[in-house]
GROMACS .gro file of N, CA and C in nm:
model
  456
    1UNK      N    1   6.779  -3.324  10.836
    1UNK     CA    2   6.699  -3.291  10.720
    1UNK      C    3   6.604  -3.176  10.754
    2UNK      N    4   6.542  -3.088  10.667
    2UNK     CA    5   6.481  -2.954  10.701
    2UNK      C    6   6.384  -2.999  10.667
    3UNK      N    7   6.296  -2.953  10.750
    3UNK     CA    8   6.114  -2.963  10.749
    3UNK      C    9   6.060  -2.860  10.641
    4UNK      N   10   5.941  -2.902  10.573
    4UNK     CA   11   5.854  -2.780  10.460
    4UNK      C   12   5.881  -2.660  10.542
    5UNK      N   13   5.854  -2.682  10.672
    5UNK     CA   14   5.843  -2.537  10.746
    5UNK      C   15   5.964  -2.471  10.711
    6UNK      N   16   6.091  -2.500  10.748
    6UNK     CA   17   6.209  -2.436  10.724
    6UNK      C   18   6.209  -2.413  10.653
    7UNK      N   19   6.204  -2.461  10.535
    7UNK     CA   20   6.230  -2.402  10.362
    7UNK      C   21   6.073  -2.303  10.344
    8UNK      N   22   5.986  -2.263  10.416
    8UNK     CA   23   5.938  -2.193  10.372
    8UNK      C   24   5.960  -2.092  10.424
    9UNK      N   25   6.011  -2.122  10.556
    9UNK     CA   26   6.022  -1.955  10.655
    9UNK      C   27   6.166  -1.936  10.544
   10UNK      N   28   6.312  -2.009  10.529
   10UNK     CA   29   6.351  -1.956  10.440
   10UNK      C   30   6.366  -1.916  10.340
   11UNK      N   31   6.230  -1.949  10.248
   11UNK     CA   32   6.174  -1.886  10.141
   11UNK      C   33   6.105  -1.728  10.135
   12UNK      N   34   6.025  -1.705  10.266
   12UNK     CA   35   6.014  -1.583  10.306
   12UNK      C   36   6.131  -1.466  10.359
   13UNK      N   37   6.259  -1.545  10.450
   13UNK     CA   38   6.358  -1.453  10.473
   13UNK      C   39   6.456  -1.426  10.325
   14UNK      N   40   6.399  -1.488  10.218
   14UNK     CA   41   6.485  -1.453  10.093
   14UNK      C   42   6.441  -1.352  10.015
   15UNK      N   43   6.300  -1.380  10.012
   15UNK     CA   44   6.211  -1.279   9.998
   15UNK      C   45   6.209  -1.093  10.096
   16UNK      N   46   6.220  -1.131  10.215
   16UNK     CA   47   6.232  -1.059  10.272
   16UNK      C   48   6.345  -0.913  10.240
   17UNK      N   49   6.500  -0.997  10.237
   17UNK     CA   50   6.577  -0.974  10.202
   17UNK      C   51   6.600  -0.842  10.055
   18UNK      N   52   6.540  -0.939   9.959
   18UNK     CA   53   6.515  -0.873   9.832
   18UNK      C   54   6.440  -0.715   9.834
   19UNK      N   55   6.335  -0.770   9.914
   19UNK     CA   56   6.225  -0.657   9.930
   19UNK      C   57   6.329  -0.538  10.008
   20UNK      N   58   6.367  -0.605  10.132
   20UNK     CA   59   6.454  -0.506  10.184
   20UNK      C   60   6.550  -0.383  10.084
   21UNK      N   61   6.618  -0.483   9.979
   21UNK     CA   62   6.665  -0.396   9.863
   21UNK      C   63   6.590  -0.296   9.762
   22UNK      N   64   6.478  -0.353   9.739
   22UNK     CA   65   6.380  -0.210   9.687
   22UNK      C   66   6.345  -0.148   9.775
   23UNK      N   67   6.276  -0.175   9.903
   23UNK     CA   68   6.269  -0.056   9.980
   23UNK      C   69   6.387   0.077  10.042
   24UNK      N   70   6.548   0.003  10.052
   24UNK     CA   71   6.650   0.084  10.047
   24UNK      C   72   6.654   0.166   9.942
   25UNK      N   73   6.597   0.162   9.790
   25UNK     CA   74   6.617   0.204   9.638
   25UNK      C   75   6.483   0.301   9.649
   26UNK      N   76   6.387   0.265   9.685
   26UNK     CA   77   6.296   0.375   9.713
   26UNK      C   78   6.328   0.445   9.800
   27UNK      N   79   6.368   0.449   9.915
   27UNK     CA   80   6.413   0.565  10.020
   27UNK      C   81   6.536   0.658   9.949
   28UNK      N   82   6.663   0.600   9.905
   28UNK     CA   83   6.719   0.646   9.832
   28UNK      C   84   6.653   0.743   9.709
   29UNK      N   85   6.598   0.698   9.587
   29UNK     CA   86   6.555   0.736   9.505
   29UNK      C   87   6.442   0.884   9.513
   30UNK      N   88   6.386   0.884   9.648
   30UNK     CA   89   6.294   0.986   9.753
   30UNK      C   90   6.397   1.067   9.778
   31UNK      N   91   6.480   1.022   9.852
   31UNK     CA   92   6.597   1.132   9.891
   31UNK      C   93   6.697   1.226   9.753
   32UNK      N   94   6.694   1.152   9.666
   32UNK     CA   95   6.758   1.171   9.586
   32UNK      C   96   6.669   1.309   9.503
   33UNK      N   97   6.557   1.251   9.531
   33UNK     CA   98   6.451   1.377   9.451
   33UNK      C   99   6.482   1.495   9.527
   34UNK      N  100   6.452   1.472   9.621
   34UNK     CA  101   6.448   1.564   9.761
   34UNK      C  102   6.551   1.700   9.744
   35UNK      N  103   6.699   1.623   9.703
   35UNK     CA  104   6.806   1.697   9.711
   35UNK      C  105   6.785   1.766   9.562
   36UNK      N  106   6.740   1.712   9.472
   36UNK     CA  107   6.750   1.768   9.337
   36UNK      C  108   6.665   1.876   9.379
   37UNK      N  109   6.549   1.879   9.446
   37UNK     CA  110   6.475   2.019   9.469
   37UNK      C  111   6.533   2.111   9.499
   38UNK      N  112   6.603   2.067   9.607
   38UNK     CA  113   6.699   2.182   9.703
   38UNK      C  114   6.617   2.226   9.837
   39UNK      N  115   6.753   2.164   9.942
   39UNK     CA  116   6.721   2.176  10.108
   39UNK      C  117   6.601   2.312  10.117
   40UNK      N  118   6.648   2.380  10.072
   40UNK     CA  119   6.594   2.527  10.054
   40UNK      C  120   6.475   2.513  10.027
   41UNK      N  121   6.379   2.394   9.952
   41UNK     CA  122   6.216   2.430   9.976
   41UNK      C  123   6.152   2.355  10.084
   42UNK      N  124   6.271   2.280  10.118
   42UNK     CA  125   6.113   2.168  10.246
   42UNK      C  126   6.121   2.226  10.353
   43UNK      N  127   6.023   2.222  10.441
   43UNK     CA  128   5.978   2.301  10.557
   43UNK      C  129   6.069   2.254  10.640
   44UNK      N  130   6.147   2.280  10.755
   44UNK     CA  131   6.264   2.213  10.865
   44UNK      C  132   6.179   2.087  10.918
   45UNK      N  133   6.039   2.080  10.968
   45UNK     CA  134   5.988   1.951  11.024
   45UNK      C  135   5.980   1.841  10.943
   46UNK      N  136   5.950   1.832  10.795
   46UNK     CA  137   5.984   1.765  10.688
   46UNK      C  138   6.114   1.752  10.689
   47UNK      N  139   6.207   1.780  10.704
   47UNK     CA  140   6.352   1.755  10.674
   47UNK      C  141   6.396   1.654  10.798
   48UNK      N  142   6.354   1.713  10.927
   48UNK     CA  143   6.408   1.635  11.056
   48UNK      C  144   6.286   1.515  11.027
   49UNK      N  145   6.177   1.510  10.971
   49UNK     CA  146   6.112   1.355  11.007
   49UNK      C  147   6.183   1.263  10.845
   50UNK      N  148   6.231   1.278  10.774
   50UNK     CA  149   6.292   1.266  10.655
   50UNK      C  150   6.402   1.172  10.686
   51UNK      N  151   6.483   1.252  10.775
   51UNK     CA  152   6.631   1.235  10.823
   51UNK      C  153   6.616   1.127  10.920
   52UNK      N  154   6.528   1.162  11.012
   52UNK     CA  155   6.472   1.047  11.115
   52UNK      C  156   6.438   0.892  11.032
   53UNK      N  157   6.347   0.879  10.918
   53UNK     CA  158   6.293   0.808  10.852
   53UNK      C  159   6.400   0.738  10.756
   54UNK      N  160   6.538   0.825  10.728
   54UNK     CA  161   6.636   0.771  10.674
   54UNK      C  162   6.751   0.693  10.737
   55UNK      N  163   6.742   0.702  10.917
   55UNK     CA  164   6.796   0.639  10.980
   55UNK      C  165   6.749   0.511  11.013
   56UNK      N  166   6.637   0.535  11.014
   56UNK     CA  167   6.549   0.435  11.083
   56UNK      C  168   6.513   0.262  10.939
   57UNK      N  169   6.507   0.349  10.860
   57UNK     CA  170   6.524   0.257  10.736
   57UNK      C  171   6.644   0.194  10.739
   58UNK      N  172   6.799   0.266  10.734
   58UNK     CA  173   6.887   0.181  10.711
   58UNK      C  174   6.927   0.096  10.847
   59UNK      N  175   6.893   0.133  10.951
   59UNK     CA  176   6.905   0.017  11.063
   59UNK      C  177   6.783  -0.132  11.024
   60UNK      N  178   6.669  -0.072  10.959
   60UNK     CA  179   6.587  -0.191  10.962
   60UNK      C  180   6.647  -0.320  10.825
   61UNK      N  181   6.704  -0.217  10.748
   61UNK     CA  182   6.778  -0.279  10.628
   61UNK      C  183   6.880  -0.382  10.681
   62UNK      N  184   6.972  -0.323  10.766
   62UNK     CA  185   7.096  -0.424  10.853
   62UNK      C  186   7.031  -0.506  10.932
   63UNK      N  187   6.927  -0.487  11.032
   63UNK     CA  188   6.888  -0.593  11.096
   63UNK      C  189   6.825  -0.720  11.033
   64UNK      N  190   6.770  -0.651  10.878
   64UNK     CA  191   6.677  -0.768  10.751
   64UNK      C  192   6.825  -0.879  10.758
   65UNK      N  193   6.941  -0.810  10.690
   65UNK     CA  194   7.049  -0.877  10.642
   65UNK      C  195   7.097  -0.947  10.783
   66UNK      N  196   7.149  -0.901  10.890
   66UNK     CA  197   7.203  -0.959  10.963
   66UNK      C  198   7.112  -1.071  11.050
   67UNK      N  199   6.975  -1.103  10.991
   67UNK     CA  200   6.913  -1.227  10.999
   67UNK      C  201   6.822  -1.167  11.184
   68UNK      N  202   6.820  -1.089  11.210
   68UNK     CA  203   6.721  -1.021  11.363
   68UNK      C  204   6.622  -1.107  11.371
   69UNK      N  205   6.591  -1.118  11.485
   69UNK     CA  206   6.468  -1.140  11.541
   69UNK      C  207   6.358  -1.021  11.521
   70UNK      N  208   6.449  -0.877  11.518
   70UNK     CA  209   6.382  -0.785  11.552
   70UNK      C  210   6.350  -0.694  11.381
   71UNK      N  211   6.409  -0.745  11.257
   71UNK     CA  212   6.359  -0.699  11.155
   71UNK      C  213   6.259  -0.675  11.079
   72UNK      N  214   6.186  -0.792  11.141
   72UNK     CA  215   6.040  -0.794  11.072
   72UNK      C  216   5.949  -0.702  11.140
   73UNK      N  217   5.951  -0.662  11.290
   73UNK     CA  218   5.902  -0.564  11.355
   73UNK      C  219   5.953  -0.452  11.343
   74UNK      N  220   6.042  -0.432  11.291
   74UNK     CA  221   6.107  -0.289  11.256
   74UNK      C  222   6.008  -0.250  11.129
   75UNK      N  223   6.017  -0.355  11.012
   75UNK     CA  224   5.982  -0.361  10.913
   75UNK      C  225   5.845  -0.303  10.925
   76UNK      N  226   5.768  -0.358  10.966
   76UNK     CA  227   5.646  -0.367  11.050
   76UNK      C  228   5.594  -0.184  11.072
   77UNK      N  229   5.682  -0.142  11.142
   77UNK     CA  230   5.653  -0.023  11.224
   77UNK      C  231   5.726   0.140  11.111
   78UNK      N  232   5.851   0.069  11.062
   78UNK     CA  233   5.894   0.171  10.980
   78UNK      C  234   5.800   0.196  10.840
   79UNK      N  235   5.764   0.055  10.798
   79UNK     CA  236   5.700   0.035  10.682
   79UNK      C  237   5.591   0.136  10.640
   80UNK      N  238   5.440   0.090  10.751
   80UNK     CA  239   5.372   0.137  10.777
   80UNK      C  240   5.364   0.289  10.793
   81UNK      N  241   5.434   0.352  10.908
   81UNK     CA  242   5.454   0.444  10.945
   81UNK      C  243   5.483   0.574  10.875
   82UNK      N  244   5.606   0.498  10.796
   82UNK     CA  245   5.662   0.605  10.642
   82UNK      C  246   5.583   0.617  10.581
   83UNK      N  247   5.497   0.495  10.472
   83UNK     CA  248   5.365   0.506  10.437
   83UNK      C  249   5.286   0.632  10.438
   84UNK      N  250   5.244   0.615  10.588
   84UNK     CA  251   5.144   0.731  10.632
   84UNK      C  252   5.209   0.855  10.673
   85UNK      N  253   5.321   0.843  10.659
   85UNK     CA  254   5.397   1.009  10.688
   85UNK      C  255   5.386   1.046  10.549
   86UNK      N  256   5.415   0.994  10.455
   86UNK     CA  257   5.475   1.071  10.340
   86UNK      C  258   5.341   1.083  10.225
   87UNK      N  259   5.240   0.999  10.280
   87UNK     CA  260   5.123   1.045  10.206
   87UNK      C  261   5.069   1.142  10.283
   88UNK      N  262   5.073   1.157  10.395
   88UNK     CA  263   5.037   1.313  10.463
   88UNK      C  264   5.103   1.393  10.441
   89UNK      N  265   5.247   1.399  10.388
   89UNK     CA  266   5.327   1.496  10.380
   89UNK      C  267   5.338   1.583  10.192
   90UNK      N  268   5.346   1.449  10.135
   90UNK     CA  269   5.328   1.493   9.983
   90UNK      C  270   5.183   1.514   9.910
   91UNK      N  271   5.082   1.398   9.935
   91UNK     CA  272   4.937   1.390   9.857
   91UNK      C  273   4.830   1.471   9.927
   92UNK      N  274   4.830   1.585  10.024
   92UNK     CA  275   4.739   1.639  10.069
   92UNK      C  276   4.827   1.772  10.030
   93UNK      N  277   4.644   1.824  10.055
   93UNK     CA  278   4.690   1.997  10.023
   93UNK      C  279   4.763   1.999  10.137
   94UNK      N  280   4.826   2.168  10.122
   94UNK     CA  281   4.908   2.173  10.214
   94UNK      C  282   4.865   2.227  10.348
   95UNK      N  283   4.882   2.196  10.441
   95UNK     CA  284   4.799   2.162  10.588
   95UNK      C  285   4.867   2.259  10.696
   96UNK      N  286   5.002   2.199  10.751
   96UNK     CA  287   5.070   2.240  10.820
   96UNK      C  288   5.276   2.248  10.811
   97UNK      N  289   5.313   2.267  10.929
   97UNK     CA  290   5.445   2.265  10.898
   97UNK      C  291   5.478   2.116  10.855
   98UNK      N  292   5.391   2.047  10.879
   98UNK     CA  293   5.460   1.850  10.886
   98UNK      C  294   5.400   1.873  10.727
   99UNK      N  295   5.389   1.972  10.618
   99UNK     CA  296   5.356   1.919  10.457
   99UNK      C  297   5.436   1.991  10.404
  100UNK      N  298   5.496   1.903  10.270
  100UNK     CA  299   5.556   1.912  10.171
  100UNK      C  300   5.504   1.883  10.037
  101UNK      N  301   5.343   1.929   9.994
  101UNK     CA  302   5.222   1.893   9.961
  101UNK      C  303   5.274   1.927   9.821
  102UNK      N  304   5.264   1.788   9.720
  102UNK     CA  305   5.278   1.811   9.582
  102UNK      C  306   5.124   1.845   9.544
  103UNK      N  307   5.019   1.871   9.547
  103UNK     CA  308   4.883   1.864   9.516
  103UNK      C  309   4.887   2.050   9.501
  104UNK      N  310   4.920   2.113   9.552
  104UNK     CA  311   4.965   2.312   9.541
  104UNK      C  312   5.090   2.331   9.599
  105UNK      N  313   5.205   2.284   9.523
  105UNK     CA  314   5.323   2.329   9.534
  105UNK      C  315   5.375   2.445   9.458
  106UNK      N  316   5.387   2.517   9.544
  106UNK     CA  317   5.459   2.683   9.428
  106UNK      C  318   5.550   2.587   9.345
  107UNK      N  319   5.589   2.703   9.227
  107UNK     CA  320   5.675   2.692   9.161
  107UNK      C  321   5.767   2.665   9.178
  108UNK      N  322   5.814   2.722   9.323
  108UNK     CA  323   5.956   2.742   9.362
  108UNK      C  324   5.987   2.613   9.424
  109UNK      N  325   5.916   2.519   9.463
  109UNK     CA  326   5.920   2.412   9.522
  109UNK      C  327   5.986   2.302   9.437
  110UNK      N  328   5.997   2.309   9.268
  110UNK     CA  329   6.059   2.227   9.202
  110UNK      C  330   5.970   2.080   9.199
  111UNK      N  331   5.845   2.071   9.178
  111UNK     CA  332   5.785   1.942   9.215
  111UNK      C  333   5.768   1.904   9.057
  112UNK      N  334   5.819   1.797   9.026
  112UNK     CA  335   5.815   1.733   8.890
  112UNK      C  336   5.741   1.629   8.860
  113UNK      N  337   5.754   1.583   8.769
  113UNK     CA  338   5.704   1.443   8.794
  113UNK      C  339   5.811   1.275   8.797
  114UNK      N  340   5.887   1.382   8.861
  114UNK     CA  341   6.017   1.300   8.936
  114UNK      C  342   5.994   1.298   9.065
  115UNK      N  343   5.919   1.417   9.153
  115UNK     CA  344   5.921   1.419   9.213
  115UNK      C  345   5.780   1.329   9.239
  116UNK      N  346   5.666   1.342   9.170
  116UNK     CA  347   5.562   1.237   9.206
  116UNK      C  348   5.564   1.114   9.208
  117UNK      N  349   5.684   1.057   9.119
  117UNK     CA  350   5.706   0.906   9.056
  117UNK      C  351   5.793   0.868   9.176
  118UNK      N  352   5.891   0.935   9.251
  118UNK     CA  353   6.014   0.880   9.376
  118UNK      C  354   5.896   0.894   9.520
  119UNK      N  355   5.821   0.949   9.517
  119UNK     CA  356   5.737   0.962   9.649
  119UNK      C  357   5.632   0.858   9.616
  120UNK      N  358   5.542   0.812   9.510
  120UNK     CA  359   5.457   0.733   9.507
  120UNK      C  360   5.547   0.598   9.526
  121UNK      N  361   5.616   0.562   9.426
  121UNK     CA  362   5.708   0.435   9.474
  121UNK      C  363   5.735   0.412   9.607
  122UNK      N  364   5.777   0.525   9.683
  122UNK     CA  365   5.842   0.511   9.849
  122UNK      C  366   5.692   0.435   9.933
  123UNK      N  367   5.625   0.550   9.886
  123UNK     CA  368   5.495   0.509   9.927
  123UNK      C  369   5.468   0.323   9.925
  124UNK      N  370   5.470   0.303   9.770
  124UNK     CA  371   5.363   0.168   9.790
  124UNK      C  372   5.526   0.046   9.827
  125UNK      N  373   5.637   0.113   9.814
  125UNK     CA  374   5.722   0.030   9.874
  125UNK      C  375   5.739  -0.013  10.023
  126UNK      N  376   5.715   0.162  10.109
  126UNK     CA  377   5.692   0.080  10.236
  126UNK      C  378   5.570   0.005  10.282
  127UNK      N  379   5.462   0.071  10.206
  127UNK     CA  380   5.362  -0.089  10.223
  127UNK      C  381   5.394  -0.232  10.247
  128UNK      N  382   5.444  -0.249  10.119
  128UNK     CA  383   5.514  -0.383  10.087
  128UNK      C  384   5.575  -0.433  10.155
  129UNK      N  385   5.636  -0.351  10.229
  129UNK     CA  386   5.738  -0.372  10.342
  129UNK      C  387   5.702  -0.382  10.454
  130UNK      N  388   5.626  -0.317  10.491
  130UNK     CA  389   5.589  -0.356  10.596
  130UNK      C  390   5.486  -0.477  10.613
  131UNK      N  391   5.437  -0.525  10.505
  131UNK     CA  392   5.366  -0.665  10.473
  131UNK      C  393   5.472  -0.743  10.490
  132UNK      N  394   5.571  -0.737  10.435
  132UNK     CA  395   5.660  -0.815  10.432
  132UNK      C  396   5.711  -0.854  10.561
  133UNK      N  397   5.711  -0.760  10.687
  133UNK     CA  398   5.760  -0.793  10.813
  133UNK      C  399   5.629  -0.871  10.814
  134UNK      N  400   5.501  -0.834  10.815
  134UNK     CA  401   5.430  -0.907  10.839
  134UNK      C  402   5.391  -1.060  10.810
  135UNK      N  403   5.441  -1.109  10.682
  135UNK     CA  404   5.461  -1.265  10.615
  135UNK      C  405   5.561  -1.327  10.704
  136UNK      N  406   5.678  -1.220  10.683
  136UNK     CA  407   5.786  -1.321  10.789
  136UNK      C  408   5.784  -1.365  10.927
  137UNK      N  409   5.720  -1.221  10.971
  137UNK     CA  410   5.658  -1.285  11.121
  137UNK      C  411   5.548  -1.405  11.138
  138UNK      N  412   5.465  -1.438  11.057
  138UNK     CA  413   5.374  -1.525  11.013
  138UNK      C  414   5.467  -1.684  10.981
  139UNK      N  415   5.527  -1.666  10.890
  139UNK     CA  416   5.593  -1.800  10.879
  139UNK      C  417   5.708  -1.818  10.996
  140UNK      N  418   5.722  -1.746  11.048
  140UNK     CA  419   5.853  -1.795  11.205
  140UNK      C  420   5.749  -1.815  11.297
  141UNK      N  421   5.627  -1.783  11.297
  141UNK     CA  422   5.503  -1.856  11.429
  141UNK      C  423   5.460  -1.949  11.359
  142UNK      N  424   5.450  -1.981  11.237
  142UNK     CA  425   5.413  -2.124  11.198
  142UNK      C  426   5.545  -2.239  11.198
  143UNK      N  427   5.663  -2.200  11.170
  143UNK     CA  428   5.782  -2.271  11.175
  143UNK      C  429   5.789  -2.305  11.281
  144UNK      N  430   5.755  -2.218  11.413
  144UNK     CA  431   5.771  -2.259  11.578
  144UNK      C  432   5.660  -2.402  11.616
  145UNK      N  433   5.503  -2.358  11.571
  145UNK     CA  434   5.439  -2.423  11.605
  145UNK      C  435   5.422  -2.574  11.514
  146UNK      N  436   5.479  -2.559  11.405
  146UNK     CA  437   5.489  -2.720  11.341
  146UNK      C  438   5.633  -2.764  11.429
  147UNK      N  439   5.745  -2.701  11.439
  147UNK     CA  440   5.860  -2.764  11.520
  147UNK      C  441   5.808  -2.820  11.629
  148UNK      N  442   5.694  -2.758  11.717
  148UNK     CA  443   5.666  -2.750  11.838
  148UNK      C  444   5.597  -2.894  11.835
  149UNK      N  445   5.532  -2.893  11.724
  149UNK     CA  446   5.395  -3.058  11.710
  149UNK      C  447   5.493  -3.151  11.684
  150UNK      N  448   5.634  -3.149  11.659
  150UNK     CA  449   5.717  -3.274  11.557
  150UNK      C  450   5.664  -3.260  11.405
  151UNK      N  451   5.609  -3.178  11.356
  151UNK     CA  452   5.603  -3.166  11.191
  151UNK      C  453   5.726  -3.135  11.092
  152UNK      N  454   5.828  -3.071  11.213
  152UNK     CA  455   5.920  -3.033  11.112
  152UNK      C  456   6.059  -3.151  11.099
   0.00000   0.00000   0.00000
């Protein structure tokens, strides 16, 4: 018979899961803007941390599904991380080669409000996400330590 604990840590890996699917739909949906601009306006360091950030997402996506130990810390680190790349990269003036700054984007840059609506979503999605590694890691140290007392 399964302990509260189990059904809640697997209430969180279902959760998890799901989330995993909007955060794939926001990275997508980012990329998707990206290309409608055309390769031709983002700076090359924006493109290689982009590309980097698009690998790194769909490995954390497979490790969510294929049930990891190591997803929620992926989650964790990609979440976060993207977060703070892509609000440095889009919501500040433009700084250096690492910006792709919608706040004074030439003309030529194609910045819409397609392009503000797929980058803010990415944004508060990898938040979420990376909270989300954070809940799940939370309920698998409480699932351990009630197993551990005989609670479960």
């Amino acid at each position: 018979m399964r302990g509260q604990s189990q059904l809640n840590r697997d209430r969180w890996d279902n959760r998890f899961r799901i989330y995993a699917v909007v955060f794939g739909a926001a990275v997508a949906l980012h990329g998707a803007d990206h290309l409608r601009r055309g390769m031709d306006v983002i700076p090359p360091a924006v493109m290689v941390a982009g590309m980097i950030q698009i690998a790194l997402a769909v490995v954390t996506i497979l490790l969510v599904f294929l049930g990891s130990q190591w997803a929620p810390h992926s989650a964790v680190v990609v979440g976060f991380v993207s977060a703070a790349g892509f609000s440095v990269a889009h919501l500040l003036p433009t700084w250096g080669f690492f910006s792709d700054s919608f706040i004074n984007a030439p003309p030529g840059a194609r910045v819409t409000w397609m392009s503000w609506a797929t980058a803010v979503f990415e944004i508060i999605a990898d938040i979420v996400f990376g909270l989300m590694g954070l809940a799940v890691l939370r309920s698998r140290a409480t699932s351990q330590v009630s197993r551990g007392m005989g609670r479960d």
